[in-house]
Structure formats: C-alpha cells, structure tokens
Amino acid sequence: EVASKLWCELFIYQFKKVVVFVLLNNSFVYFTKGGNEGVDSAAQVHLDFFLSPVKFLPKAEEDCVGGVLFDVMELDGDFSSGRKAVRTGKTIEMAADLVITSIGRVGTSIDSSIPFNTRLNHIEHQEGRVVGVDDVYCSGWVKTGPVGTIATTLADAQRTALVIASDLKKKMEGSDSAQSIEEKKRSREEMLKKIRGKALSFDQWKVIEAEERKEGKKVGKVAEKITDIDMMLEVARG
C-alpha cells in the first residue's frame, strides 16, 4: 500500500515536470511570435539539451567571449536506478557574445564515515542506499550531483522513499536477532551525534524561506536567495 501510494505521487511529480516544459514552450511561442506588444517578433529562443559547458572561447583579437565549447552528453541507466547524463566523447562549439551563468553547487562531505565522490559531488550510493553504511539513505543533489530541476529532485526523493519503504518491509519480515538490531541502533545514534549540530529541521528551513521572501520583497522579487551557507545557518538558528 505504501509503495503504491509513493508510485502514484512519483507519477504526479513527473506529470508536473511535463507541464512545466509545456508552459515554457507556450511562453516562448507567445513572445517570439509577437504575442507581447513591443517585443521584437524576430527574436527566437532555442533550448539545447545534453550539452555540458567545458570552457569559454575568446573572440579573435578582442578581450571578450566569442563562444562556448560543450561536451555532448547522453542519458545512461534506467528509470529505477536513476538515469544520468554521461559524456559521449564528442564536443561542439557554439558562437556567443553573451553568456549568463546560473548558480552552481559544490557538495562537501559532512562525515568521514559517509563515502563522498568529490569529482561528481555526491555521496556514493546504490539506489539511494549509502555505500558501506547500514540504514543510511540519501536523495536529491547529494545523491545525484547538481542536475535537473526541482521536479527532478522531488521525483528522486520519491525513488529513495520507495527504497526505504522496501527495506523496512524486508526488515519487518526478516529474522535479524535482537542483538543485531541493537547494534545497528547504536551505530545510527553515534552517527546522528556527529551530524546533529550541522543538520537543520524543516521548521528551520521555513525560517530561511521566510527571510528570503522578506528580502525579495525589498527588490521586487518573490524571494532573494541566501547563497552564503554561514549566513543561512545563522538565519535558521536565530
């Protein structure tokens, strides 16, 4: 029953993701076809996927950008384990006289007992199960690295939840001895002691969200993102 409910929610999140792309497409058509008065109807917007930027290319004899070199990517893996973009070995160059970068993310290890891949910026795991550590799971960018949209991250959390539900069911039906269960409990408690001072509760996250919305109103935005981690923690902990 739990698994069925989670699969239904996963479908809803994937459906919402499709809706987002449809809305984006409709917005581009509206603006590029002259639907918005005063907008140049000759303007065009193209979304190119499966490209990973490698470096900026200079414009000849000028001190400015002239293009971008991209690695060509493709999807690898299946839905159950989470598909990932991998390099094909091909590259392409794209001319550009303006480049707008988005906020990036570099993950960091929070505990030496949790294996962390510094090259890919995520925890080593198998379908959300942290490798080498019993009963510890991960989801989101700490699991996949900085990829996808909010909808993608929500769907990934649902996949990890399915794995947790499956493992719990197996444990309830299993034959672990009372001693083994007690040992695992002590191990989890020791790990929690190490990370408790670094972890934030949902209520603390709401405090951060409220502060970002308050600051956003001052500049005419929905929210002004706090990008400094120390400042974020200071806000959350009062």
XYZ file of C-alpha atoms in Angstrom:
238
model
C 0.000 0.000 0.000
C 2.817 2.389 0.908
C 4.679 1.549 -2.296
C 1.545 2.073 -4.405
C 0.935 5.477 -2.850
C 4.535 6.560 -3.448
C 4.419 5.420 -7.088
C 1.253 7.482 -7.581
C 2.965 10.532 -6.109
C 6.007 9.889 -8.304
C 3.770 9.854 -11.379
C 2.205 13.154 -10.295
C 5.629 14.795 -9.940
C 6.709 13.532 -13.367
C 3.454 14.836 -14.838
C 4.088 18.242 -13.264
C 7.534 18.233 -14.863
C 5.959 17.738 -18.293
C 3.505 20.564 -17.579
C 6.404 22.886 -16.760
C 8.030 22.194 -20.125
C 4.723 22.763 -21.935
C 4.222 26.091 -20.156
C 7.773 27.152 -21.006
C 7.235 26.264 -24.630
C 3.948 28.181 -24.777
C 5.616 31.226 -23.206
C 8.389 31.202 -25.797
C 5.860 30.919 -28.633
C 3.876 33.810 -27.153
C 6.855 36.139 -27.019
C 8.652 35.067 -30.197
C 5.503 35.237 -32.331
C 4.777 38.818 -31.339
C 2.175 37.967 -28.709
C 3.627 40.564 -26.385
C 3.313 44.090 -27.765
C 6.640 45.855 -28.086
C 8.671 42.637 -28.276
C 10.656 42.015 -31.457
C 8.777 39.225 -33.210
C 12.013 38.167 -34.924
C 13.502 37.085 -31.593
C 13.865 33.340 -31.156
C 14.543 31.128 -28.158
C 16.045 27.652 -28.521
C 16.544 25.124 -25.731
C 19.504 22.828 -26.403
C 19.753 19.808 -24.121
C 22.511 17.245 -23.483
C 25.301 19.830 -23.616
C 27.775 20.343 -20.772
C 29.921 23.510 -20.909
C 33.676 22.888 -20.874
C 35.154 26.364 -21.367
C 34.573 29.808 -22.809
C 36.222 30.603 -26.126
C 37.661 34.096 -26.696
C 36.680 36.269 -29.626
C 39.571 36.790 -32.039
C 41.594 39.926 -31.262
C 39.087 41.059 -28.662
C 39.056 40.728 -24.887
C 35.598 39.166 -24.638
C 33.782 35.871 -25.072
C 33.264 34.594 -28.593
C 31.800 31.168 -27.965
C 31.430 28.166 -25.676
C 32.865 24.670 -26.017
C 30.438 21.912 -24.957
C 30.729 18.199 -24.275
C 27.880 16.320 -25.971
C 26.002 14.212 -23.398
C 23.585 11.280 -23.499
C 21.396 9.530 -20.930
C 22.667 6.340 -19.342
C 20.922 3.934 -16.968
C 17.275 3.097 -16.407
C 14.383 4.708 -14.537
C 14.607 2.500 -11.450
C 18.245 3.326 -10.711
C 18.075 6.904 -11.952
C 19.230 7.955 -15.399
C 22.355 10.109 -15.632
C 23.898 12.240 -18.334
C 27.279 10.899 -19.439
C 29.816 12.231 -21.913
C 29.838 10.771 -25.422
C 33.373 11.886 -26.235
C 32.091 14.401 -28.782
C 32.303 18.182 -28.468
C 30.713 21.121 -30.257
C 31.390 24.845 -30.320
C 28.624 27.419 -30.127
C 29.150 31.085 -31.007
C 28.159 33.519 -28.254
C 28.763 37.181 -27.451
C 26.935 36.969 -24.122
C 26.976 34.169 -21.544
C 24.726 34.132 -18.468
C 25.776 31.612 -15.848
C 23.439 30.124 -13.261
C 24.241 29.470 -9.602
C 26.383 26.362 -9.301
C 26.848 23.949 -6.432
C 29.781 22.044 -4.996
C 28.970 19.404 -2.400
C 31.087 18.699 0.666
C 31.474 15.689 2.924
C 29.739 16.021 6.300
C 31.213 12.914 7.908
C 34.265 10.750 7.172
C 32.202 7.575 7.534
C 29.974 8.577 4.593
C 31.724 7.960 1.244
C 31.697 11.122 -0.868
C 32.712 11.367 -4.527
C 34.496 14.714 -4.797
C 34.691 14.540 -8.593
C 30.956 14.051 -9.127
C 29.928 15.950 -5.968
C 27.633 13.354 -4.473
C 27.509 10.588 -1.886
C 28.453 7.114 -3.074
C 25.242 5.106 -3.069
C 23.271 2.283 -4.615
C 19.706 3.371 -5.424
C 19.853 5.847 -2.532
C 21.450 3.440 -0.026
C 24.729 4.939 1.215
C 27.542 2.525 0.353
C 29.157 0.851 3.351
C 26.801 2.368 5.952
C 23.751 0.422 7.101
C 20.335 2.103 7.218
C 21.534 5.467 5.874
C 19.997 6.916 2.719
C 20.359 9.987 0.526
C 18.302 11.837 -2.062
C 18.426 14.994 -4.139
C 21.651 16.646 -5.263
C 23.694 14.991 -2.522
C 22.702 11.753 -4.291
C 22.800 12.767 -7.954
C 25.029 15.835 -8.028
C 23.730 19.228 -9.242
C 21.481 18.103 -12.082
C 17.847 18.529 -13.107
C 15.036 20.762 -11.954
C 13.077 21.000 -8.700
C 10.608 18.483 -10.159
C 13.510 16.106 -10.878
C 14.729 16.386 -7.293
C 11.241 15.746 -5.912
C 10.903 12.652 -8.085
C 14.311 11.424 -6.921
C 13.239 11.825 -3.283
C 10.238 9.650 -4.061
C 12.532 6.957 -5.502
C 14.631 6.973 -2.329
C 11.441 6.804 -0.243
C 10.397 3.701 -2.188
C 13.758 2.093 -1.407
C 13.387 2.928 2.304
C 9.841 1.514 2.362
C 11.057 -1.652 0.635
C 13.948 -2.098 3.067
C 11.671 -1.537 6.082
C 9.287 -4.161 4.800
C 12.133 -6.658 4.387
C 13.375 -5.942 7.911
C 9.899 -6.485 9.362
C 9.726 -9.810 7.560
C 13.366 -10.706 8.258
C 14.995 -12.666 11.037
C 17.555 -10.193 12.439
C 18.429 -11.092 16.019
C 17.659 -8.685 18.841
C 21.420 -8.208 19.327
C 21.955 -7.294 15.654
C 19.104 -4.770 15.717
C 20.505 -3.182 18.897
C 23.990 -2.894 17.341
C 22.585 -1.118 14.265
C 20.605 1.219 16.507
C 23.762 2.200 18.438
C 25.633 2.764 15.169
C 22.914 5.114 13.898
C 22.844 7.021 17.193
C 26.622 7.570 17.058
C 26.383 8.957 13.533
C 23.482 11.219 14.478
C 25.527 12.667 17.329
C 28.225 13.676 14.837
C 25.924 15.422 12.356
C 23.194 16.736 14.681
C 24.892 20.115 15.046
C 25.060 20.511 11.240
C 21.568 19.342 10.357
C 18.538 21.643 10.058
C 14.914 20.828 10.807
C 12.014 21.575 8.472
C 10.910 24.395 10.777
C 14.372 25.955 10.466
C 14.134 25.678 6.684
C 10.827 27.570 6.878
C 12.641 30.343 8.776
C 15.161 30.610 5.915
C 12.347 30.670 3.360
C 10.536 33.452 5.240
C 13.721 35.540 5.391
C 14.361 35.069 1.660
C 10.809 36.136 0.827
C 11.129 39.193 3.063
C 14.366 40.263 1.380
C 12.877 39.534 -2.051
C 10.014 41.969 -1.499
C 12.544 44.767 -0.970
C 13.822 44.352 -4.541
C 10.564 43.408 -6.240
C 11.202 39.653 -6.349
C 9.348 36.657 -4.934
C 12.442 35.807 -2.920
C 16.100 36.759 -2.618
C 18.133 33.585 -2.279
C 20.661 33.405 0.546
C 23.747 31.940 -1.130
C 26.171 32.148 1.803
C 25.959 28.959 3.877
C 27.138 30.552 7.131
C 24.530 33.302 6.774
C 21.873 30.699 6.008
C 22.725 28.762 9.172
C 22.754 31.962 11.213
C 19.253 32.828 9.988
C 17.960 29.314 10.625
C 19.316 29.111 14.150
C 18.337 32.647 15.118
